[in-house]
Coordinates of C-alpha atoms in Angstrom, one line a residue:
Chain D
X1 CA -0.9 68.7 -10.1
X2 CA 0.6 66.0 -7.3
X3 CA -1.0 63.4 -5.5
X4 CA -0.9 65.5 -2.2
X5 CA -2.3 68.3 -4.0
X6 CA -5.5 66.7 -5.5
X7 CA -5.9 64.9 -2.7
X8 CA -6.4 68.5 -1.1
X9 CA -8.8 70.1 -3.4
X10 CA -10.7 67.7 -3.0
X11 CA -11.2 68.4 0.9
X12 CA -11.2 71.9 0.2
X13 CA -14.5 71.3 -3.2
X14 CA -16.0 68.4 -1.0
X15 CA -16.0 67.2 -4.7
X16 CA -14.3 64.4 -6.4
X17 CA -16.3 65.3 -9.8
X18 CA -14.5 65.4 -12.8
X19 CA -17.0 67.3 -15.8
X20 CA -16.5 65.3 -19.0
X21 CA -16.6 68.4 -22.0
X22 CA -17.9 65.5 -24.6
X23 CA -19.1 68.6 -26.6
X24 CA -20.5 67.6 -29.4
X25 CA -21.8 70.8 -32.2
X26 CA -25.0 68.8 -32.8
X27 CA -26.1 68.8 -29.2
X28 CA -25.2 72.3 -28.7
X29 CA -28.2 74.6 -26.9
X30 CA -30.5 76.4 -29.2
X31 CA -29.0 79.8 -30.5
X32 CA -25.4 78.0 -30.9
X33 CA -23.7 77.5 -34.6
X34 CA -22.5 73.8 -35.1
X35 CA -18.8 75.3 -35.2
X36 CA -16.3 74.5 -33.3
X37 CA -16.5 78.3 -32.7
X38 CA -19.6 78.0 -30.7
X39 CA -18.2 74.9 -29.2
X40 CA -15.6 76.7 -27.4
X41 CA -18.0 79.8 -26.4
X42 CA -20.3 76.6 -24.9
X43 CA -17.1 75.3 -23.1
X44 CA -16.4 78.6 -21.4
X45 CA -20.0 79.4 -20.1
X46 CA -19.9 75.4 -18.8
X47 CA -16.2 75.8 -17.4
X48 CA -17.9 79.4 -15.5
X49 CA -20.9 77.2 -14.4
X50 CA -19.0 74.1 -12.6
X51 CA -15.5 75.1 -11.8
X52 CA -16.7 75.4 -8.2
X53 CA -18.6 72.1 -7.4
X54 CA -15.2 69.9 -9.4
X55 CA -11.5 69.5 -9.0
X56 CA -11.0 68.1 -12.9
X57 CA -12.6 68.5 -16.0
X58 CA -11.5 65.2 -18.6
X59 CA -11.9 66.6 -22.7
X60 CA -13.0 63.9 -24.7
X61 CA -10.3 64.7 -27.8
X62 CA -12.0 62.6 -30.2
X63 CA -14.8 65.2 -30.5
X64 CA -12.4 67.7 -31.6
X65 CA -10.3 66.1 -33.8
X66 CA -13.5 64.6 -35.5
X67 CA -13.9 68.6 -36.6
X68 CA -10.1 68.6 -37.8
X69 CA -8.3 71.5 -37.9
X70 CA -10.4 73.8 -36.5
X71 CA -11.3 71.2 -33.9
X72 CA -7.9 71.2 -32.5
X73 CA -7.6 74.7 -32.3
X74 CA -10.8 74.7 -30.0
X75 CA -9.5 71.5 -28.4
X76 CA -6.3 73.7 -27.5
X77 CA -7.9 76.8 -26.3
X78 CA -10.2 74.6 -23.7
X79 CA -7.6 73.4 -22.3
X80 CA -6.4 77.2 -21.9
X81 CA -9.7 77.9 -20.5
X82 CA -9.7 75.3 -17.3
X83 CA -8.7 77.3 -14.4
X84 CA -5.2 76.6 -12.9
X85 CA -5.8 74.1 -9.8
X86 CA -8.1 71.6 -11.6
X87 CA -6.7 68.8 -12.8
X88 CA -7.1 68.6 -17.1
X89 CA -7.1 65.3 -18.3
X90 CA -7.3 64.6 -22.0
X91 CA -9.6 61.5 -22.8
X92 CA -7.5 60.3 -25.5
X93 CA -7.3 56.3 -24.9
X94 CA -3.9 56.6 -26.6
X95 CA -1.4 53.5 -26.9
X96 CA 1.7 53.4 -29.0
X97 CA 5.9 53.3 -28.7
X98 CA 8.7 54.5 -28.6
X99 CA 9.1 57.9 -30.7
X100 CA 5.5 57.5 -31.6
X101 CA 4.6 57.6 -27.9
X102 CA 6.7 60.4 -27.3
X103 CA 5.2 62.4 -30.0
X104 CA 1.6 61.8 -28.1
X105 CA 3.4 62.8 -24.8
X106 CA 4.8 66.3 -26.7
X107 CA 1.8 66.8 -28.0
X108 CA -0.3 66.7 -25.2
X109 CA 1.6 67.2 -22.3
X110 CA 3.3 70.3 -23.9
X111 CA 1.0 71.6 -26.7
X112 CA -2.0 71.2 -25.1
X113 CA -0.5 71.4 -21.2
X114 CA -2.9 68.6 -20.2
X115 CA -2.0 66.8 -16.6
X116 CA -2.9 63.6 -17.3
X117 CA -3.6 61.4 -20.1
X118 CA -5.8 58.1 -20.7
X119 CA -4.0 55.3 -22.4
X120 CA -4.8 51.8 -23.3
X121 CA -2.7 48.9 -21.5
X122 CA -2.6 46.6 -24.8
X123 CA 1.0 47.2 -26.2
X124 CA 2.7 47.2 -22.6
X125 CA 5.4 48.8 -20.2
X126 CA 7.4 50.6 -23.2
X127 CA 3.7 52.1 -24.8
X128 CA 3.4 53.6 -21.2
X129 CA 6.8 54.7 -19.8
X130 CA 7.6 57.9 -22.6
X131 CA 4.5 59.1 -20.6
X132 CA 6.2 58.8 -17.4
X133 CA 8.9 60.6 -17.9
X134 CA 7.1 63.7 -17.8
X135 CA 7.7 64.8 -14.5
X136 CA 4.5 65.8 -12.4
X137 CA 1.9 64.5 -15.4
X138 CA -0.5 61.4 -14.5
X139 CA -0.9 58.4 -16.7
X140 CA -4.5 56.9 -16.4
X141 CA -4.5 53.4 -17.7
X142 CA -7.9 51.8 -18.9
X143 CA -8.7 49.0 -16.6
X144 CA -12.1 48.0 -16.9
X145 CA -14.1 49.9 -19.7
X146 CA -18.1 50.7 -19.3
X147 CA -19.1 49.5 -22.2
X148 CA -21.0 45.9 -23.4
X149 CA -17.9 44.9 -25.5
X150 CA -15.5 45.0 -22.1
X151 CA -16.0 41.4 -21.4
X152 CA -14.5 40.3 -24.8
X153 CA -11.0 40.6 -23.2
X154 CA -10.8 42.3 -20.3
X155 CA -12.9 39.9 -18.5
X156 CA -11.1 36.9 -19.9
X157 CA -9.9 34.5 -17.5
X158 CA -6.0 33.9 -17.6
X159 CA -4.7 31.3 -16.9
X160 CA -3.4 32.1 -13.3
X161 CA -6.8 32.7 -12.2
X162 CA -6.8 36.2 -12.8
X163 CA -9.1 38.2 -15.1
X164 CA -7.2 40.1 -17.7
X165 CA -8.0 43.4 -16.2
X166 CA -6.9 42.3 -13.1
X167 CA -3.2 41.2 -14.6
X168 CA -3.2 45.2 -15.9
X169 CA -4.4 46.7 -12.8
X170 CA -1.1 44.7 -11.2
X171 CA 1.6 45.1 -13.6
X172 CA 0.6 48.6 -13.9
X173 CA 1.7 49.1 -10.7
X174 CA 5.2 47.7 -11.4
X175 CA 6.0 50.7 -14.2
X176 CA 4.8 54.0 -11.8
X177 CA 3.7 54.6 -7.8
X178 CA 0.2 55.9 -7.3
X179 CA 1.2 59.1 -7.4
X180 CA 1.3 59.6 -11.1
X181 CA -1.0 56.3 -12.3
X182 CA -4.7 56.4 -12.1
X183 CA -7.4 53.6 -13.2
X184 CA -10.0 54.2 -15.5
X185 CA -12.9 51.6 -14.3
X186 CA -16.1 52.0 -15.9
X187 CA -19.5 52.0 -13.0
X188 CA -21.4 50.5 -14.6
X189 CA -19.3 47.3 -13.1
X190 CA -19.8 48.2 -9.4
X191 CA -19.6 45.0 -8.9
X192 CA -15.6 44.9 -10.0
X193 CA -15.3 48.1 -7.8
X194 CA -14.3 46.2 -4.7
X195 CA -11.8 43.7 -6.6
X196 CA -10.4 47.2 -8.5
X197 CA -9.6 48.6 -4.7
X198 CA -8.5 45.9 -3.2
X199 CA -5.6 45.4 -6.0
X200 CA -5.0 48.8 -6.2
X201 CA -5.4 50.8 -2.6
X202 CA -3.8 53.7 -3.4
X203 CA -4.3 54.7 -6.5
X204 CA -7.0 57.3 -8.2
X205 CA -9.7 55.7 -9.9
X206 CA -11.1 57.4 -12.8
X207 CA -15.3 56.1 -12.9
X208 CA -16.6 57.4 -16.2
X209 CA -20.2 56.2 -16.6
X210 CA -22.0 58.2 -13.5
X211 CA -25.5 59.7 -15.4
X212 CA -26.0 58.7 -18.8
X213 CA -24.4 55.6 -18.9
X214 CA -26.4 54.5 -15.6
X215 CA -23.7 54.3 -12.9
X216 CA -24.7 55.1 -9.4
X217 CA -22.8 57.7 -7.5
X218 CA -23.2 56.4 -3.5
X219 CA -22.7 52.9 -4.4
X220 CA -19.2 53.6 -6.5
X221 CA -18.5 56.3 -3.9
X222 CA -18.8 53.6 -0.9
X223 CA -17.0 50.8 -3.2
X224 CA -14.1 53.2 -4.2
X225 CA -13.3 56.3 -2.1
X226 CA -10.2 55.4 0.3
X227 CA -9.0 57.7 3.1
X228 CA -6.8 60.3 0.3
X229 CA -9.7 60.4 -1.5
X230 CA -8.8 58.3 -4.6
X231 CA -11.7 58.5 -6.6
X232 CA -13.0 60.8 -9.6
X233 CA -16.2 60.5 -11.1
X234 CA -16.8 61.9 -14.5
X235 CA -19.8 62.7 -15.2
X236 CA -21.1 64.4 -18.9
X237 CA -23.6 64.5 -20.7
X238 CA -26.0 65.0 -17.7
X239 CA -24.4 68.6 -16.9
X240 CA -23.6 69.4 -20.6
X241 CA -27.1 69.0 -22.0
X242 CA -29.0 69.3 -18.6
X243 CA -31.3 71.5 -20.6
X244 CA -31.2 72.3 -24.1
X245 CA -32.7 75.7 -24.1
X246 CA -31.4 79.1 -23.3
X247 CA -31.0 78.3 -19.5
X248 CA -28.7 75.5 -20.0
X249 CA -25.8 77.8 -18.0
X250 CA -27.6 77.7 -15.1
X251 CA -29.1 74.0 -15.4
X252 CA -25.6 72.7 -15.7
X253 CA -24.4 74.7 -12.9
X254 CA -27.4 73.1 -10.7
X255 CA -26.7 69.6 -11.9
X256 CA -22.7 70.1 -11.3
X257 CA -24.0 71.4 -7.6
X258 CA -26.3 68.4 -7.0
X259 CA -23.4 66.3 -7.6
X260 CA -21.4 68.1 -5.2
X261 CA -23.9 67.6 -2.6
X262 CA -24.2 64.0 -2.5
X263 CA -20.4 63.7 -2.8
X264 CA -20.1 65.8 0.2
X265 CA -22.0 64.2 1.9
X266 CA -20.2 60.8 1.0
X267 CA -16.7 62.5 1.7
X268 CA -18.3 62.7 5.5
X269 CA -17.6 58.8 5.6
X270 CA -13.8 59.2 5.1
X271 CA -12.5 62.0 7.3
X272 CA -9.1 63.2 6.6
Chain V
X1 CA -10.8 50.6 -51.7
X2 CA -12.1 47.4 -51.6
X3 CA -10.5 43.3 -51.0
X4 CA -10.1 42.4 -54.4
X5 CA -8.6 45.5 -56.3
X6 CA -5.7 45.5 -53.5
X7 CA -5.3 41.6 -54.3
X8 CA -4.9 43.0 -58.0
X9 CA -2.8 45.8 -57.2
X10 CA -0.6 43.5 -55.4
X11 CA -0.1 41.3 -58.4
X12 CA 0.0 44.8 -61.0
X13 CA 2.6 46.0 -58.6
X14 CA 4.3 43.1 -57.8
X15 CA 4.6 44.5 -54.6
X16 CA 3.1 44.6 -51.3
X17 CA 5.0 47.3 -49.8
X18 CA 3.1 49.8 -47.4
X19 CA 5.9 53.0 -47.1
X20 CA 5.1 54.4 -43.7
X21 CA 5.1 58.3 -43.7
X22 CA 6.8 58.4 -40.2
X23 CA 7.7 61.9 -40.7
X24 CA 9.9 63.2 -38.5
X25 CA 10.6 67.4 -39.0
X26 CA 13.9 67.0 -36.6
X27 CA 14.9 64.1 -38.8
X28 CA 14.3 65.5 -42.1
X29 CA 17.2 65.9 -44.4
X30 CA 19.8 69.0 -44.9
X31 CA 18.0 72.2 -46.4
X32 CA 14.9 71.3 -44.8
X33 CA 13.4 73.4 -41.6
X34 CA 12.1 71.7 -39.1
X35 CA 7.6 73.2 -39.9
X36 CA 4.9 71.3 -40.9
X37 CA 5.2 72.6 -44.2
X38 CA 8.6 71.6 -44.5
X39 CA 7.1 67.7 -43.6
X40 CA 4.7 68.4 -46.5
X41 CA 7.4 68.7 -49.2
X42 CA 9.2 66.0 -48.2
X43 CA 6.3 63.8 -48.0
X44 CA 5.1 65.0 -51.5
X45 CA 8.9 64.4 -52.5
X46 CA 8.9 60.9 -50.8
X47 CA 5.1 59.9 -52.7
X48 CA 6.9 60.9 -56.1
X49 CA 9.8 58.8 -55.3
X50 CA 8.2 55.8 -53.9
X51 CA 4.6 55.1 -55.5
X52 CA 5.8 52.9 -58.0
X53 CA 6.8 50.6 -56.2
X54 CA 4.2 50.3 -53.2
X55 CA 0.7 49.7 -52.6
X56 CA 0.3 51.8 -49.9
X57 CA 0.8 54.2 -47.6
X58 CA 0.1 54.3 -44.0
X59 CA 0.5 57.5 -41.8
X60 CA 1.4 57.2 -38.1
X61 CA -1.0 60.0 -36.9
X62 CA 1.0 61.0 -33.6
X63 CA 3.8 62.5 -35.6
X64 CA 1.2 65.4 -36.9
X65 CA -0.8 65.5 -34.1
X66 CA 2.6 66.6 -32.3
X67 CA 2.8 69.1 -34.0
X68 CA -0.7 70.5 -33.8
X69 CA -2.9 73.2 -35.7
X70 CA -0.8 72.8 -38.4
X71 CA 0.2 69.4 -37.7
X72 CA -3.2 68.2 -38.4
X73 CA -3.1 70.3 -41.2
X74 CA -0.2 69.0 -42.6
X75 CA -1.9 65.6 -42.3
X76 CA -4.7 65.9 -44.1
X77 CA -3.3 67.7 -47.3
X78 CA -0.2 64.4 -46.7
X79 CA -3.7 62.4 -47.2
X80 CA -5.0 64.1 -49.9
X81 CA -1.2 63.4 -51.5
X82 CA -1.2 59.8 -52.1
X83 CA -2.2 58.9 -55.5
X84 CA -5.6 57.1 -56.4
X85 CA -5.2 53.7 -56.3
X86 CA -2.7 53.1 -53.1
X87 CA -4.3 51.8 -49.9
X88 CA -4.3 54.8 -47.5
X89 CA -4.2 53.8 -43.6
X90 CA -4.0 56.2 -40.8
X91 CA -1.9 54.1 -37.9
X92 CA -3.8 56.1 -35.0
X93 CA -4.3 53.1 -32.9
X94 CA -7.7 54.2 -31.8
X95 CA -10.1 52.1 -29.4
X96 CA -13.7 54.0 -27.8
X97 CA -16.4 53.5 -28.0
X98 CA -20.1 55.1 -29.0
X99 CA -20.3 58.4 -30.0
X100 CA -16.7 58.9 -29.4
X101 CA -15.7 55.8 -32.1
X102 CA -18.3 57.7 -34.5
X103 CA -16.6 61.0 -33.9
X104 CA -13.3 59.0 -35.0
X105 CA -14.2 57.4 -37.5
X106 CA -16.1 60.6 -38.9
X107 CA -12.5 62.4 -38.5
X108 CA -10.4 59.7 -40.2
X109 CA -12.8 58.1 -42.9
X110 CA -14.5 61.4 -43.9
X111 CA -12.3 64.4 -43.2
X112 CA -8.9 62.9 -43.9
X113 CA -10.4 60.4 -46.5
X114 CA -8.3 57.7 -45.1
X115 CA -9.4 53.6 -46.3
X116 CA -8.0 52.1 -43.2
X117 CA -7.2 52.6 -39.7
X118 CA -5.2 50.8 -37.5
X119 CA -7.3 50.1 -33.6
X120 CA -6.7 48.8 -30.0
X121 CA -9.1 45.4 -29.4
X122 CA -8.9 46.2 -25.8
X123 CA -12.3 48.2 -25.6
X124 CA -13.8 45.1 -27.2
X125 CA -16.2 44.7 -30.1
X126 CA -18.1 48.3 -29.5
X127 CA -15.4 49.7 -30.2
X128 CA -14.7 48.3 -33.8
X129 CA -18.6 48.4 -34.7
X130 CA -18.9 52.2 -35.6
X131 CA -15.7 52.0 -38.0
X132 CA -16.9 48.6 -39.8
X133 CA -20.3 51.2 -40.6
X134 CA -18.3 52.6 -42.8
X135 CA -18.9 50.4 -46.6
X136 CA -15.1 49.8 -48.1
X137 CA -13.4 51.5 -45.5
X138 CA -10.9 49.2 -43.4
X139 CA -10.2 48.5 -39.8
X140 CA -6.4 46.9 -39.1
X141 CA -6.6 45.2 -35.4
X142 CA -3.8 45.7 -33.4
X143 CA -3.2 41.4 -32.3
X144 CA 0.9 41.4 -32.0
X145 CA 2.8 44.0 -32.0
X146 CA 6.5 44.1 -32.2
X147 CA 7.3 46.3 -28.8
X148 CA 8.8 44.6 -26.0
X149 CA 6.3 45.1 -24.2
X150 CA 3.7 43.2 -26.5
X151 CA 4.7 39.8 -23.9
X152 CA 3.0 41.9 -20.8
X153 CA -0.2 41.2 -21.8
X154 CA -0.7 39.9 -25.9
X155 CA 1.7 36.8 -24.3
X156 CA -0.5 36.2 -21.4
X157 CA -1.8 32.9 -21.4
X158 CA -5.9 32.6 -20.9
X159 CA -7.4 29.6 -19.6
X160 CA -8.8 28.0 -22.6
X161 CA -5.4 27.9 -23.8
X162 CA -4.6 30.1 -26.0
X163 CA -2.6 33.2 -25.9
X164 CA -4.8 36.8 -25.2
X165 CA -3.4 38.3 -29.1
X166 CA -4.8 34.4 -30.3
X167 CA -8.3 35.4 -28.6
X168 CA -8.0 38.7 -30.4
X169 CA -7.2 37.0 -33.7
X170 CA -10.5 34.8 -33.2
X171 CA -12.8 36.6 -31.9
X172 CA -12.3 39.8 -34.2
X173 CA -13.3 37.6 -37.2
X174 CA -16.9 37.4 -35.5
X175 CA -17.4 41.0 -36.0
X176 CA -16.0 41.4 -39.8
X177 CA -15.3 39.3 -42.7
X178 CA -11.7 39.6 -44.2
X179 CA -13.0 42.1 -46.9
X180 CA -13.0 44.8 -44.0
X181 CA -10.3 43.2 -41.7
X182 CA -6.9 43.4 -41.4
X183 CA -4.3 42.7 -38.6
X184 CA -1.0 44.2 -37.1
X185 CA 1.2 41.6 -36.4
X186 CA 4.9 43.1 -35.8
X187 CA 7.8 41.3 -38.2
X188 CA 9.8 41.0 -34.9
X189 CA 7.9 38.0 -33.9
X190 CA 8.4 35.9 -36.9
X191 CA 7.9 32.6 -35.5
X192 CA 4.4 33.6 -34.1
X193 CA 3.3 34.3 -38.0
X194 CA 2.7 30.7 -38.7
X195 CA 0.3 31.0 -35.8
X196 CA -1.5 34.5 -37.0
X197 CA -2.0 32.8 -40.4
X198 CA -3.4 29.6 -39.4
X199 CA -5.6 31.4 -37.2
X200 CA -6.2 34.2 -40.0
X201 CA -5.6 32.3 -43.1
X202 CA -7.3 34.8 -45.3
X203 CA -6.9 38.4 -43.3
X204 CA -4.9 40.9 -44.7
X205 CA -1.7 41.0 -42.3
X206 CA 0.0 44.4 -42.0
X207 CA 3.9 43.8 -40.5
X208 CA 5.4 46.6 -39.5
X209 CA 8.8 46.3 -38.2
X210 CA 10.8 45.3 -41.2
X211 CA 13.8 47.5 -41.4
X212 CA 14.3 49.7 -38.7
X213 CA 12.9 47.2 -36.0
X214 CA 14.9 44.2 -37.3
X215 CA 12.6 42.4 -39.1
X216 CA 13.7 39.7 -41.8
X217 CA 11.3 40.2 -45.5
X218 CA 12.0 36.8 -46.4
X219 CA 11.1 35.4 -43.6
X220 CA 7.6 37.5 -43.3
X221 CA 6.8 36.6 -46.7
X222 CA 7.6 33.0 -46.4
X223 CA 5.1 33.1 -43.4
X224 CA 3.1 35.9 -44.1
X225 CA 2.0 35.4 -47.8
X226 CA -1.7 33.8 -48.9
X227 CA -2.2 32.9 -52.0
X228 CA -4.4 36.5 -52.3
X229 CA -1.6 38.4 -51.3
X230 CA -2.9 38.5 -48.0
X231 CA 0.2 40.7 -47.0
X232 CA 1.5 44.3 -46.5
X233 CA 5.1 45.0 -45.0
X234 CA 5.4 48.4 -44.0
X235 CA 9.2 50.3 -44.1
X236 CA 9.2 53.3 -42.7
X237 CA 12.7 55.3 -41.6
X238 CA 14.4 52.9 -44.0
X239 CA 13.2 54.3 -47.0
X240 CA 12.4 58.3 -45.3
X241 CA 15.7 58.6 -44.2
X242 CA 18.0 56.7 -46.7
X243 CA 19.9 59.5 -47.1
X244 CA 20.0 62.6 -45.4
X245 CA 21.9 64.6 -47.9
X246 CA 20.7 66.0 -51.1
X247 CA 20.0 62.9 -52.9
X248 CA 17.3 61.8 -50.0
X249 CA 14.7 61.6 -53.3
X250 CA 17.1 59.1 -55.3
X251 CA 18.1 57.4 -51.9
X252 CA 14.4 56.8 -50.9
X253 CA 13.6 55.3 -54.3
X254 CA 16.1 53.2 -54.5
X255 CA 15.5 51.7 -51.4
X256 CA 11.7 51.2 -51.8
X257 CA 12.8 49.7 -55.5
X258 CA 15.2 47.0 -53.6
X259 CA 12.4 46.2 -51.5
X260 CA 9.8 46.1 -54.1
X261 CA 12.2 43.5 -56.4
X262 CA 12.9 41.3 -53.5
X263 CA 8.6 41.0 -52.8
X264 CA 8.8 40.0 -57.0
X265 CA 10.2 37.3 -56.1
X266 CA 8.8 36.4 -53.4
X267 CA 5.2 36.7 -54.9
X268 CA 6.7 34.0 -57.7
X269 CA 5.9 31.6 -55.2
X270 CA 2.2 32.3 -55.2
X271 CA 1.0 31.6 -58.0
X272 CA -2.1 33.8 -58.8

């Protein structure tokens, strides 16, 4: 899927919500197995819940490999299973070279058919461009992580003034235009929100960390929608698990709405 | 297995080569097709050949996962392979966080039965933790790798001073004691090894790079060595792909076996 393309589902959804499929077998609703059988029934009846209220769903791939084999079968058949228009992004965090890195890109631009792919900046240009030379697939580089341990390095200071994940968010943009590199910038740091768009204007920013891990969707809606759009928020476990019991179908189709709504409503702000 | 039966395999040995199962199925020699299972033979072929003269073995994960149902498949039974006694690290070059770092770590320590497993520091110490949970199991911290593109951002200068792989190098030893902790530091980049190892006098060091990526063993050892051993050199294509005829076996051997003799002497120097 193309810039111009996403950037026109999401006026058609009034959605910028990408549905993390963390699924986890223990944290399946009652009645499920812990297989990644049941996993991939779970996926389906979620996919059939929220495909209308998001334009991306983002699979989380260390939750299937953890399950091995079998886990990568199910891993393969989601990505089957998300409806053609929505952008699939594998949450993979990979980083490595040369044939190594083209292996990754095989494997997951090809054998699973995924659109874009998170990668981690730390090895450089050459661990990201085999990834670009998949014509019409997104890279999405990890910026500025949500969790506590992001200030080790990515909030170091350099010493040209910048902070370290400001140095990515700039070199980045040397290797690929914003049409096929996206951010990942955790909101939880709505504070680094406003430095994140004023380095990088144009390009998507992928905010993980909207629900459990206490972002808030109008203030990183405000800090980082720009007039294409530009923004996808994941959000989880909160539509997953939204209920545990036997009407968790229709709870995660009412939290995936809810969502919606608000980002309607902060869509409004930026007319097209 | 755990610091001080690799030191005394090391010295048994007299070798501190790490053969890197890099396997390729378009590169593998004449008679071979290019499946999974053909990867499998000549991995089990390769073990055979080589194991007397390393100490380990470390799998670069992308090449299966290519590949994979049967890809992963092909990597765990490559795991269960390696002979009792050789160190066995998965290169995956992970780096999440939470859950998603327990689901790895459950997927490489438990279902492949890997000891090691090479990580990004990017993500920060959250997400090393859930890997260091794991008693005698190892983490290997990518700090300098031997990619040109390791000077984007392991190069960058902080303001305290030091170099961003040099804060890696430090900090990392907050969160685990050499026992646990090993780092990447590529051969390429000989004359930052005096640095690593006065900044990491007594981590294990794993250099990849020798061989194929123009690396000098001499040089690495002169450099790399601690009087623990301290040190594993990985060789990859060099040894898989000696030969590509019929006597690939024999070709592999031998080539491990040069390498092996030339860390004999090398290890003269240290003294146990």
């Amino acid at each position: 899927m193309d810039y111009s393309s996403l950037c026109a589902h999401i006026r058609q959804t009034a959605s910028y919500l990408c549905v993390g499929l963390d699924t986890e077998p223990g944290r399946l609703p009652a009645g499920f197995a812990k297989t990644p059988e049941a996993m991939l029934a779970f996926n389906e009846a979620i996919i059939a819940a929220t495909h209308t209220y998001c334009v991306a769903y983002k699979i989380n791939t260390a939750f299937y490999e953890a399950l091995g084999t079998a886990g990568w079968e199910c891993l393969k058949q989601t990505c089957q299973m998300i409806p053609p228009g929505k952008l699939r992004i594998l949450d993979a965090k990979r980083g490595d070279i040369g044939n190594t890195a083209q292996a990754y890109a095989r494997a997951f631009f090809e054998e699973l058919g995924a659109d874009a792919l998170t990668l981690s900046p730390y090895m450089g240009h050459d661990s990201i461009q085999p990834f670009l030379e998949y014509p019409g697939k997104w890279v999405v580089l990890l910026a500025l992580t949500s969790n506590p341990g992001h200030a080790d390095f990515q909030l170091l200071r350099l010493a040209n003034g910048r902070y370290l994940f400001e140095e990515v968010l700039l070199q980045a943009q040397n290797w690929a235009d914003p049409s096929r590199l996206m951010f990942v910038v955790g909101a939880t740091q709505s504070k680094w929100l406003e430095t994140v768009r004023q380095l990088a204007p144009d390009n998507f920013l992928l905010v993980p960390g909207v629900g459990a891990q206490g972002g808030d969707l109008a203030q990183v809606s405000k800090l980082g929608l720009n007039p294409q759009g530009g923004l996808l928020v994941n959000a989880s476990r909160s539509i997953l698990y939204a209920s545990s019991g036997e009407d968790y179908v229709e709870a995660a189709r009412q939290a995936a709405q809810a969502i919606q709504l608000e980002m309607k409503g902060q869509l409004r702000a930026f007319p097209a």
